[in-house]
Tab-separated table of C-alpha atoms and ligand atoms in Angstrom:
chain	number	residue	atom	x	y	z
A	105	UNK	CA	14.069	20.588	-118.577
A	106	UNK	CA	12.834	19.420	-115.790
A	107	UNK	CA	11.058	16.085	-115.706
A	108	UNK	CA	7.619	17.513	-115.483
A	109	UNK	CA	8.151	20.095	-118.234
A	110	UNK	CA	9.335	16.884	-120.118
A	111	UNK	CA	6.199	15.284	-119.500
A	112	UNK	CA	4.322	18.032	-120.600
A	113	UNK	CA	6.432	18.557	-123.837
A	114	UNK	CA	5.337	15.014	-124.756
A	115	UNK	CA	2.230	15.076	-123.857
A	116	UNK	CA	1.626	18.173	-125.505
A	117	UNK	CA	3.412	16.053	-128.396
A	118	UNK	CA	1.328	13.636	-128.779
A	119	UNK	CA	-2.155	15.540	-128.845
A	120	UNK	CA	-0.644	17.344	-131.528
A	121	UNK	CA	0.284	14.396	-133.236
A	122	UNK	CA	-3.474	13.142	-132.788
A	123	UNK	CA	-4.655	16.373	-133.936
A	124	UNK	CA	-2.573	15.958	-137.090
A	125	UNK	CA	-3.331	12.346	-137.974
A	126	UNK	CA	-6.959	12.642	-137.237
A	127	UNK	CA	-7.399	15.861	-139.694
A	128	UNK	CA	-5.419	14.067	-142.023
A	129	UNK	CA	-7.651	10.941	-141.762
A	130	UNK	CA	-10.630	14.099	-141.827
A	131	UNK	CA	-12.840	12.687	-139.475
A	132	UNK	CA	-14.884	14.939	-137.261
A	133	UNK	CA	-13.153	13.136	-134.351
A	134	UNK	CA	-11.021	15.930	-134.515
A	135	UNK	CA	-12.693	18.243	-133.029
A	136	UNK	CA	-13.392	15.979	-129.673
A	137	UNK	CA	-9.664	15.207	-129.303
A	138	UNK	CA	-8.947	15.396	-125.426
A	139	UNK	CA	-8.024	19.006	-124.619
A	140	UNK	CA	-4.820	19.192	-122.474
A	141	UNK	CA	-5.982	19.342	-118.936
A	142	UNK	CA	-4.545	22.221	-116.832
A	143	UNK	CA	-4.245	19.469	-113.922
A	144	UNK	CA	-1.950	17.540	-116.091
A	145	UNK	CA	1.121	19.476	-114.680
A	146	UNK	CA	1.084	18.994	-111.076
A	147	UNK	CA	2.199	22.259	-109.188
A	148	UNK	CA	5.894	23.092	-109.242
A	149	UNK	CA	7.266	22.443	-106.545
A	150	UNK	CA	10.742	23.508	-107.867
A	151	UNK	CA	12.213	26.054	-105.744
A	152	UNK	CA	10.924	25.212	-102.361
A	153	UNK	CA	14.291	24.301	-101.003
A	154	UNK	CA	17.903	25.205	-100.132
A	155	UNK	CA	21.072	23.079	-100.512
A	156	UNK	CA	23.572	24.670	-97.714
A	157	UNK	CA	27.033	23.100	-97.505
A	158	UNK	CA	29.523	23.201	-95.089
A	159	UNK	CA	32.151	20.824	-92.882
A	160	UNK	CA	30.045	21.094	-89.712
A	161	UNK	CA	28.890	17.557	-89.018
A	162	UNK	CA	29.801	16.761	-85.259
A	163	UNK	CA	31.517	17.913	-82.003
A	164	UNK	CA	29.917	21.175	-81.165
A	165	UNK	CA	29.941	21.640	-84.956
A	166	UNK	CA	26.444	20.399	-86.493
A	167	UNK	CA	24.383	21.767	-83.011
A	168	UNK	CA	25.558	25.143	-83.630
A	169	UNK	CA	24.323	24.898	-87.639
A	170	UNK	CA	21.285	23.148	-86.279
A	171	UNK	CA	20.798	26.167	-84.258
A	172	UNK	CA	20.638	28.400	-86.696
A	173	UNK	CA	18.782	25.843	-89.375
A	174	UNK	CA	16.111	26.200	-86.621
A	175	UNK	CA	15.803	30.190	-86.909
A	176	UNK	CA	15.740	29.744	-90.804
A	177	UNK	CA	12.813	27.094	-90.463
A	178	UNK	CA	11.064	29.249	-88.202
A	179	UNK	CA	11.175	32.148	-90.648
A	180	UNK	CA	11.043	30.141	-93.920
A	181	UNK	CA	8.548	27.241	-93.272
A	182	UNK	CA	7.793	26.038	-96.721
A	183	UNK	CA	11.392	25.939	-97.481
A	184	UNK	CA	12.784	22.236	-97.499
A	185	UNK	CA	16.399	22.740	-96.108
A	186	UNK	CA	19.475	20.462	-97.479
A	187	UNK	CA	22.102	20.377	-95.328
A	188	UNK	CA	24.707	18.637	-97.337
A	189	UNK	CA	27.624	19.150	-94.475
A	190	UNK	CA	30.581	16.916	-95.455
A	191	UNK	CA	32.305	15.556	-92.182
A	192	UNK	CA	36.273	16.307	-91.730
A	193	UNK	CA	37.577	19.194	-89.171
A	194	UNK	CA	38.712	22.471	-91.271
A	195	UNK	CA	36.989	22.127	-94.444
A	196	UNK	CA	39.722	19.294	-95.327
A	197	UNK	CA	37.068	16.903	-97.028
A	198	UNK	CA	34.068	18.843	-97.525
A	199	UNK	CA	36.482	21.245	-99.871
A	200	UNK	CA	37.654	18.715	-101.977
A	201	UNK	CA	33.978	17.300	-102.785
A	202	UNK	CA	33.088	20.971	-103.196
A	203	UNK	CA	36.181	21.961	-105.897
A	204	UNK	CA	34.568	18.774	-107.817
A	205	UNK	CA	31.122	20.292	-107.515
A	206	UNK	CA	31.905	23.302	-109.010
A	207	UNK	CA	34.005	22.283	-111.459
A	208	UNK	CA	30.922	20.107	-112.979
A	209	UNK	CA	28.702	23.142	-112.453
A	210	UNK	CA	26.738	21.944	-109.972
A	211	UNK	CA	27.014	24.267	-107.276
A	212	UNK	CA	25.201	24.224	-103.809
A	213	UNK	CA	23.232	27.104	-103.341
A	214	UNK	CA	25.040	28.186	-100.455
A	215	UNK	CA	28.322	27.056	-98.703
A	216	UNK	CA	30.682	27.776	-95.970
A	217	UNK	CA	33.898	29.399	-97.205
A	218	UNK	CA	36.604	31.327	-95.240
A	219	UNK	CA	37.164	35.355	-95.030
A	220	UNK	CA	39.863	36.307	-96.833
A	221	UNK	CA	42.266	34.690	-99.379
A	222	UNK	CA	40.309	31.476	-99.830
A	223	UNK	CA	37.510	33.582	-100.445
A	224	UNK	CA	38.930	36.146	-102.891
A	225	UNK	CA	41.929	34.120	-104.067
A	226	UNK	CA	39.444	31.468	-105.230
A	227	UNK	CA	35.538	31.458	-105.381
A	228	UNK	CA	35.739	35.075	-106.451
A	229	UNK	CA	38.860	34.958	-108.857
A	230	UNK	CA	36.620	31.503	-110.522
A	231	UNK	CA	33.544	33.591	-110.565
A	232	UNK	CA	31.740	30.932	-108.639
A	233	UNK	CA	30.229	33.720	-106.587
A	234	UNK	CA	27.569	36.593	-106.995
A	235	UNK	CA	28.389	39.674	-105.357
A	236	UNK	CA	26.196	40.423	-102.122
A	237	UNK	CA	26.124	44.214	-101.689
A	238	UNK	CA	22.239	44.034	-102.740
A	239	UNK	CA	21.633	42.318	-99.285
A	240	UNK	CA	24.295	44.284	-97.355
A	241	UNK	CA	22.205	47.429	-98.095
A	242	UNK	CA	18.610	46.025	-97.596
A	243	UNK	CA	19.764	44.431	-94.155
A	244	UNK	CA	21.708	47.456	-92.868
A	245	UNK	CA	24.754	45.074	-92.710
A	246	UNK	CA	27.287	47.585	-93.312
A	247	UNK	CA	26.443	49.501	-89.903
A	248	UNK	CA	26.672	45.978	-87.612
A	249	UNK	CA	29.590	44.179	-89.708
A	250	UNK	CA	33.151	44.917	-88.301
A	251	UNK	CA	35.939	47.451	-90.651
A	252	UNK	CA	38.250	44.752	-90.488
A	253	UNK	CA	36.013	42.164	-92.498
A	254	UNK	CA	34.475	43.654	-95.049
A	255	UNK	CA	37.737	44.483	-97.041
A	256	UNK	CA	38.099	40.654	-96.505
A	257	UNK	CA	35.000	39.475	-98.153
A	258	UNK	CA	35.342	42.216	-101.025
A	259	UNK	CA	37.192	42.897	-104.430
A	260	UNK	CA	36.470	46.117	-106.613
A	261	UNK	CA	33.907	47.572	-104.464
A	262	UNK	CA	31.438	43.929	-104.272
A	263	UNK	CA	31.103	42.597	-101.182
A	264	UNK	CA	31.180	38.619	-101.702
A	265	UNK	CA	29.902	36.976	-98.145
A	266	UNK	CA	27.992	36.562	-95.036
A	267	UNK	CA	30.232	36.282	-92.271
A	268	UNK	CA	28.548	34.658	-89.658
A	269	UNK	CA	30.706	34.645	-86.963
A	270	UNK	CA	34.959	35.089	-85.414
A	271	UNK	CA	36.764	32.313	-84.329
A	272	UNK	CA	39.865	32.656	-82.562
A	273	UNK	CA	42.979	30.337	-83.679
A	274	UNK	CA	45.636	31.195	-80.860
A	275	UNK	CA	43.910	29.291	-77.935
A	276	UNK	CA	46.154	27.168	-75.571
A	277	UNK	CA	43.486	24.722	-74.127
A	278	UNK	CA	44.653	23.311	-70.841
A	279	UNK	CA	43.376	20.790	-68.350
A	280	UNK	CA	43.587	22.515	-64.741
A	281	UNK	CA	43.382	19.689	-62.643
A	282	UNK	CA	46.428	18.374	-64.650
A	283	UNK	CA	48.163	21.711	-64.553
A	284	UNK	CA	47.417	21.919	-60.865
A	285	UNK	CA	49.072	18.213	-59.897
A	286	UNK	CA	51.818	19.051	-61.689
A	287	UNK	CA	52.704	22.224	-59.950
A	288	UNK	CA	52.734	23.890	-63.975
A	289	UNK	CA	51.298	27.769	-64.283
A	290	UNK	CA	49.823	28.233	-66.874
A	291	UNK	CA	52.449	29.408	-69.692
A	292	UNK	CA	52.534	32.863	-71.095
A	293	UNK	CA	55.835	32.684	-73.336
A	294	UNK	CA	57.393	29.942	-75.423
A	295	UNK	CA	60.540	29.806	-72.942
A	296	UNK	CA	57.990	29.080	-69.856
A	297	UNK	CA	55.544	26.492	-72.254
A	298	UNK	CA	59.220	24.373	-72.993
A	299	UNK	CA	59.881	24.301	-69.358
A	300	UNK	CA	56.314	23.600	-68.168
A	301	UNK	CA	56.214	20.466	-70.941
A	302	UNK	CA	59.868	19.373	-69.860
A	303	UNK	CA	58.071	19.061	-66.424
A	304	UNK	CA	55.125	17.463	-67.433
A	305	UNK	CA	56.774	14.872	-69.573
A	306	UNK	CA	59.207	13.938	-66.643
A	307	UNK	CA	56.565	13.441	-64.660
A	308	UNK	CA	55.016	10.953	-67.433
A	309	UNK	CA	51.841	13.440	-68.334
A	310	UNK	CA	51.821	13.775	-72.449
A	311	UNK	CA	52.030	17.479	-72.648
A	312	UNK	CA	50.116	18.411	-75.865
A	313	UNK	CA	47.761	16.957	-77.379
A	314	UNK	CA	47.719	17.523	-81.488
A	315	UNK	CA	45.837	15.728	-84.291
A	316	UNK	CA	45.910	15.236	-87.755
A	317	UNK	CA	47.970	17.400	-90.160
A	318	UNK	CA	45.830	20.312	-90.555
A	319	UNK	CA	46.201	20.777	-86.771
A	320	UNK	CA	49.905	20.493	-87.445
A	321	UNK	CA	49.622	23.230	-89.558
A	322	UNK	CA	47.323	25.462	-87.101
A	323	UNK	CA	49.541	24.426	-84.419
A	324	UNK	CA	52.585	25.869	-86.419
A	325	UNK	CA	50.863	29.304	-86.947
A	326	UNK	CA	50.087	29.654	-83.770
A	327	UNK	CA	54.181	29.491	-83.175
A	328	UNK	CA	55.209	31.264	-85.807
A	329	UNK	CA	52.998	34.382	-84.803
A	330	UNK	CA	54.831	33.673	-80.814
A	331	UNK	CA	58.174	34.001	-82.313
A	332	UNK	CA	57.797	36.835	-84.494
A	333	UNK	CA	55.082	38.657	-83.271
A	334	UNK	CA	52.403	40.073	-85.187
A	335	UNK	CA	54.094	42.840	-87.377
A	336	UNK	CA	56.683	40.423	-88.852
A	337	UNK	CA	53.879	37.568	-89.019
A	338	UNK	CA	51.488	39.592	-91.007
A	339	UNK	CA	54.670	40.273	-93.334
A	340	UNK	CA	55.284	36.700	-94.217
A	341	UNK	CA	51.776	37.055	-96.052
A	342	UNK	CA	52.201	40.515	-97.565
A	343	UNK	CA	55.907	40.158	-98.895
A	344	UNK	CA	57.461	42.122	-96.224
A	345	UNK	CA	58.867	39.528	-94.154
A	346	UNK	CA	61.850	37.359	-95.596
A	347	UNK	CA	60.761	33.689	-95.830
A	348	UNK	CA	64.611	32.952	-95.678
A	349	UNK	CA	65.362	35.064	-92.618
A	350	UNK	CA	67.282	33.994	-89.458
A	351	UNK	CA	63.821	34.901	-88.269
A	352	UNK	CA	61.932	32.452	-89.633
A	353	UNK	CA	64.615	29.898	-89.307
A	354	UNK	CA	63.964	30.623	-85.596
A	355	UNK	CA	60.811	30.504	-85.763
A	356	UNK	CA	60.837	26.711	-87.239
A	357	UNK	CA	63.160	25.771	-84.494
A	358	UNK	CA	60.861	27.228	-82.116
A	359	UNK	CA	58.006	24.396	-83.750
A	360	UNK	CA	60.109	21.739	-83.866
A	361	UNK	CA	60.875	21.878	-79.705
A	362	UNK	CA	57.006	21.848	-79.860
A	363	UNK	CA	56.253	19.222	-81.632
A	364	UNK	CA	58.624	17.353	-79.829
A	365	UNK	CA	56.067	17.408	-76.724
A	366	UNK	CA	52.980	15.771	-78.809
A	367	UNK	CA	51.589	11.991	-78.721
A	368	UNK	CA	53.034	10.371	-81.044
A	369	UNK	CA	49.620	8.710	-82.422
A	370	UNK	CA	48.691	12.210	-83.935
A	371	UNK	CA	48.425	12.017	-87.561
A	372	UNK	CA	45.358	9.232	-86.811
A	373	UNK	CA	43.545	12.272	-84.670
A	374	UNK	CA	40.261	14.327	-85.428
A	375	UNK	CA	40.987	17.953	-83.799
A	376	UNK	CA	37.933	15.917	-81.443
A	377	UNK	CA	39.904	13.271	-80.362
A	378	UNK	CA	43.099	15.799	-79.669
A	379	UNK	CA	41.250	18.041	-77.406
A	380	UNK	CA	39.374	14.983	-75.777
A	381	UNK	CA	42.746	14.114	-74.429
A	382	UNK	CA	42.453	17.068	-72.733
A	383	UNK	CA	39.007	17.076	-71.369
A	384	UNK	CA	39.777	13.591	-70.201
A	385	UNK	CA	43.405	14.431	-67.980
A	386	UNK	CA	45.214	12.520	-70.606
A	387	UNK	CA	47.070	15.432	-71.873
A	388	UNK	CA	47.759	18.788	-70.694
A	389	UNK	CA	47.567	21.351	-73.109
A	390	UNK	CA	45.938	21.552	-76.551
A	391	UNK	CA	46.227	24.459	-79.231
A	392	UNK	CA	43.069	24.405	-81.050
A	393	UNK	CA	40.486	27.033	-82.488
A	394	UNK	CA	37.707	28.207	-80.288
A	395	UNK	CA	35.362	25.571	-82.068
A	396	UNK	CA	37.152	23.393	-79.479
A	397	UNK	CA	35.123	25.440	-76.922
A	398	UNK	CA	31.476	24.408	-78.502
A	399	UNK	CA	32.867	20.887	-78.157
A	400	UNK	CA	33.696	20.964	-74.295
A	401	UNK	CA	30.360	22.610	-73.863
A	402	UNK	CA	28.297	19.695	-75.861
A	403	UNK	CA	29.933	17.336	-73.567
A	404	UNK	CA	28.799	19.310	-70.684
A	405	UNK	CA	32.043	20.472	-69.180
A	406	UNK	CA	32.451	23.739	-67.324
A	407	UNK	CA	34.585	26.413	-68.257
A	408	UNK	CA	37.594	27.150	-65.708
A	409	UNK	CA	36.631	23.683	-64.176
A	410	UNK	CA	36.938	21.157	-66.420
A	411	UNK	CA	39.190	23.280	-69.081
A	412	UNK	CA	40.872	26.542	-69.017
A	413	UNK	CA	42.233	28.739	-71.804
A	414	UNK	CA	45.091	31.126	-72.480
A	415	UNK	CA	46.242	33.003	-75.361
A	416	UNK	CA	49.349	30.222	-77.096
A	417	UNK	CA	52.181	31.008	-75.241
A	418	UNK	CA	54.044	34.399	-76.757
A	419	UNK	CA	50.547	35.209	-78.239
A	420	UNK	CA	49.184	37.140	-75.916
A	421	UNK	CA	47.325	40.405	-76.490
A	422	UNK	CA	47.359	39.253	-80.022
A	423	UNK	CA	44.049	37.866	-81.827
A	424	UNK	CA	44.819	35.233	-84.002
A	425	UNK	CA	41.293	35.165	-85.979
A	426	UNK	CA	39.034	33.627	-88.950
A	427	UNK	CA	35.706	33.872	-90.036
A	428	UNK	CA	33.559	31.611	-91.245
A	429	UNK	CA	30.977	32.863	-93.937
A	430	UNK	CA	28.464	32.063	-96.159
A	431	UNK	CA	27.956	32.823	-100.169
A	432	UNK	CA	25.507	32.686	-102.943
A	433	UNK	CA	26.644	30.432	-105.475
A	434	UNK	CA	26.174	32.058	-109.601
A	435	UNK	CA	23.812	29.980	-110.861
A	436	UNK	CA	22.318	28.598	-107.579
A	437	UNK	CA	19.532	26.561	-108.253
A	438	UNK	CA	17.273	27.951	-105.582
A	439	UNK	CA	18.642	31.479	-105.824
A	440	UNK	CA	15.665	33.059	-103.554
A	441	UNK	CA	16.075	30.238	-100.611
A	442	UNK	CA	19.761	31.243	-100.928
A	443	UNK	CA	19.363	34.478	-100.233
A	444	UNK	CA	16.795	34.064	-97.725
A	445	UNK	CA	19.795	31.322	-95.905
A	446	UNK	CA	22.033	34.796	-96.295
A	447	UNK	CA	19.663	36.844	-94.574
A	448	UNK	CA	19.450	34.428	-91.215
A	449	UNK	CA	22.915	34.061	-91.403
A	450	UNK	CA	23.294	37.466	-91.226
A	451	UNK	CA	21.151	38.209	-89.236
A	452	UNK	CA	21.357	38.764	-85.356
A	453	UNK	CA	18.716	35.762	-84.401
A	454	UNK	CA	20.712	33.563	-86.616
A	455	UNK	CA	24.375	34.552	-85.058
A	456	UNK	CA	22.753	35.127	-81.496
A	457	UNK	CA	21.438	30.920	-82.104
A	458	UNK	CA	24.145	29.775	-83.849
A	459	UNK	CA	27.411	31.230	-82.187
A	460	UNK	CA	26.878	30.508	-78.472
A	461	UNK	CA	26.665	26.709	-79.381
A	462	UNK	CA	29.389	26.876	-82.143
A	463	UNK	CA	31.913	28.269	-79.563
A	464	UNK	CA	32.499	31.276	-81.699
A	465	UNK	CA	31.305	35.379	-81.438
A	466	UNK	CA	29.415	36.815	-83.644
A	467	UNK	CA	30.094	38.418	-86.597
A	468	UNK	CA	27.756	41.260	-86.292
A	469	UNK	CA	28.829	43.987	-83.152
A	470	UNK	CA	25.392	43.920	-81.686
A	471	UNK	CA	25.326	40.322	-80.352
A	472	UNK	CA	23.622	39.727	-77.541
A	473	UNK	CA	26.121	39.431	-74.805
A	474	UNK	CA	24.339	37.702	-71.831
A	475	UNK	CA	23.755	34.862	-74.429
A	476	UNK	CA	27.775	33.930	-74.192
A	477	UNK	CA	29.570	32.059	-72.126
A	478	UNK	CA	32.595	33.025	-69.822
A	479	UNK	CA	34.891	31.963	-72.344
A	480	UNK	CA	33.340	33.930	-75.365
A	481	UNK	CA	32.498	37.126	-73.186
A	482	UNK	CA	36.459	36.919	-73.135
A	483	UNK	CA	36.841	36.616	-76.563
A	484	UNK	CA	34.532	39.436	-77.225
A	485	UNK	CA	36.463	41.614	-74.864
A	486	UNK	CA	40.191	40.275	-76.710
A	487	UNK	CA	38.549	40.920	-80.514
A	488	UNK	CA	37.809	44.218	-79.101
A	489	UNK	CA	40.852	45.319	-77.672
A	490	UNK	CA	43.223	43.061	-78.735
A	491	UNK	CA	46.125	43.245	-82.044
A	492	UNK	CA	44.220	41.256	-84.907
A	493	UNK	CA	46.021	39.013	-86.850
A	494	UNK	CA	44.612	36.464	-89.850
A	495	UNK	CA	45.232	32.619	-89.732
A	496	UNK	CA	46.815	30.546	-92.322
A	497	UNK	CA	44.764	27.181	-91.670
A	498	UNK	CA	41.702	28.662	-92.170
A	499	UNK	CA	41.721	30.769	-94.855
A	500	UNK	CA	42.724	34.271	-94.424
A	501	UNK	CA	45.924	35.212	-95.209
A	502	UNK	CA	47.080	32.580	-98.195
A	503	UNK	CA	45.359	31.750	-100.954
A	504	UNK	CA	44.737	27.651	-101.654
A	505	UNK	CA	47.606	27.278	-103.769
A	506	UNK	CA	50.062	29.098	-101.691
A	507	UNK	CA	48.589	27.125	-98.569
A	508	UNK	CA	48.510	23.647	-100.170
A	509	UNK	CA	52.366	24.215	-101.079
A	510	UNK	CA	53.100	25.042	-97.463
A	511	UNK	CA	51.158	21.944	-96.609
A	512	UNK	CA	53.011	20.081	-98.868
A	513	UNK	CA	56.044	21.015	-97.591
A	514	UNK	CA	54.740	20.163	-93.842
A	515	UNK	CA	53.517	16.686	-94.668
A	516	UNK	CA	57.365	16.419	-95.324
A	517	UNK	CA	58.652	17.798	-92.311
A	518	UNK	CA	56.807	16.427	-90.154
A	519	UNK	CA	58.309	13.060	-91.398
A	520	UNK	CA	61.571	14.468	-91.235
A	521	UNK	CA	61.875	17.324	-88.827
A	522	UNK	CA	64.723	19.394	-91.659
A	523	UNK	CA	64.458	22.862	-90.941
A	524	UNK	CA	66.801	24.069	-93.786
A	525	UNK	CA	64.774	21.731	-96.248
A	526	UNK	CA	61.579	23.152	-94.598
A	527	UNK	CA	62.740	26.586	-94.844
A	528	UNK	CA	63.661	26.281	-98.687
A	529	UNK	CA	60.136	24.964	-99.471
A	530	UNK	CA	58.057	27.816	-97.767
A	531	UNK	CA	60.791	30.421	-99.521
A	532	UNK	CA	59.774	28.478	-102.741
A	533	UNK	CA	56.164	28.292	-102.043
A	534	UNK	CA	56.140	32.133	-101.388
A	535	UNK	CA	58.110	32.777	-105.031
A	536	UNK	CA	55.637	30.515	-106.830
A	537	UNK	CA	52.371	31.201	-105.020
A	538	UNK	CA	52.790	34.360	-102.692
A	539	UNK	CA	53.752	37.729	-102.849
A	540	UNK	CA	57.459	36.942	-103.247
A	541	UNK	CA	57.221	36.433	-106.940
B	1361	GAL	C1	37.549	25.651	-89.694
B	1361	GAL	C2	36.266	26.389	-89.160
B	1361	GAL	C3	35.841	26.250	-88.235
B	1361	GAL	C4	35.688	24.983	-87.298
B	1361	GAL	C5	37.197	24.135	-87.909
B	1361	GAL	C6	37.100	22.716	-87.653
B	1361	GAL	O1	38.065	25.961	-90.551
B	1361	GAL	O2	36.213	27.592	-89.405
B	1361	GAL	O3	34.455	27.023	-88.128
B	1361	GAL	O4	34.704	24.417	-88.639
B	1361	GAL	O5	37.354	24.289	-89.270
B	1361	GAL	O6	36.405	21.972	-87.885
């Protein structure tokens, strides 16, 4: 019961009590007992707000969210927007906070969730989010959302989220001046990449910048893709590629080689810190999703001059993707306003405000290309023409329990670099939580 309702109940009880008391006393005052006044209960402001939860707090990410909030406020001037973003790249902190709130049945009205297993294997499985088919019908979204995406946010004919963007995971960010000064061309194969990093290292340049552990998982998935190719990479998640095979061992060995070129303080750096090393000319390469592009833009840097990009060597022609989407909580405290938010998130206006700043391309197929910079236009072309595979670190291919087992094994591996132990742990993780059961 709300505070106001409680007050009203207490006032009513007191009035009732005084009426009964007066009646018992047999006095005439009973008839003159004060009438409850309509104005005793102020206008209910409840509902005129919406709480949206994400991990977009800085480095280009908050700016993107703010741009979409602006569109929301223009369309919903009376609704207070409560931005409950929790800092930490890839949602490492935010998702823990969210899990606690969900377990206590105190959900935000709407939250950021990745299309794919993160959504289906967690929030849908636990019945935490509402199907949104009615919105898709009302807003005509099935005509504009990509066919690749709908199955990743659906179960049993129900569609569970509103994708706002497509991000690319397998991007190699480069510092063009550092490469040129060292006579290094942008590598296109794993072997070329290793050779380039040898040259850079010999010249005293930090070859590859990396950050905290989730960025190591991000790097790992791109190297696995480069080593295995898209079909065998997909097979890791569907069960058709044997995690214990020599091919997977070779992929892990490639990953160890690449890790040999990263900065020693990686564990204490955020993804922005690592990307900053490249922009500042203190490292030559960084592997990161294209939210890095939003960060570079926020720093006022110019594409092709201050930074360059290419598919992670060995992954040309493949677009390793992820998609941020927003959901509607079961029991959302402000359901109508949450739906208003989702309408903006799924709209052309919302997506064209958000994505050029965030460093992603719109999930909708009808975004206004002219609003997107040269990098994002290249991403649009690749999304349309490349082979598309999903990201592990960002929720597409593995559910939370599988991903967390992989993450635990990865933590040990980063410390001991023992390939056989790591491979056995990956085999076990697939058996425990993946399709190898
Ligand atoms: C991803 C998310 C991106 C970006 C990135 C870094 O998981 O999908 O939108 O926020 O984390 O924080």
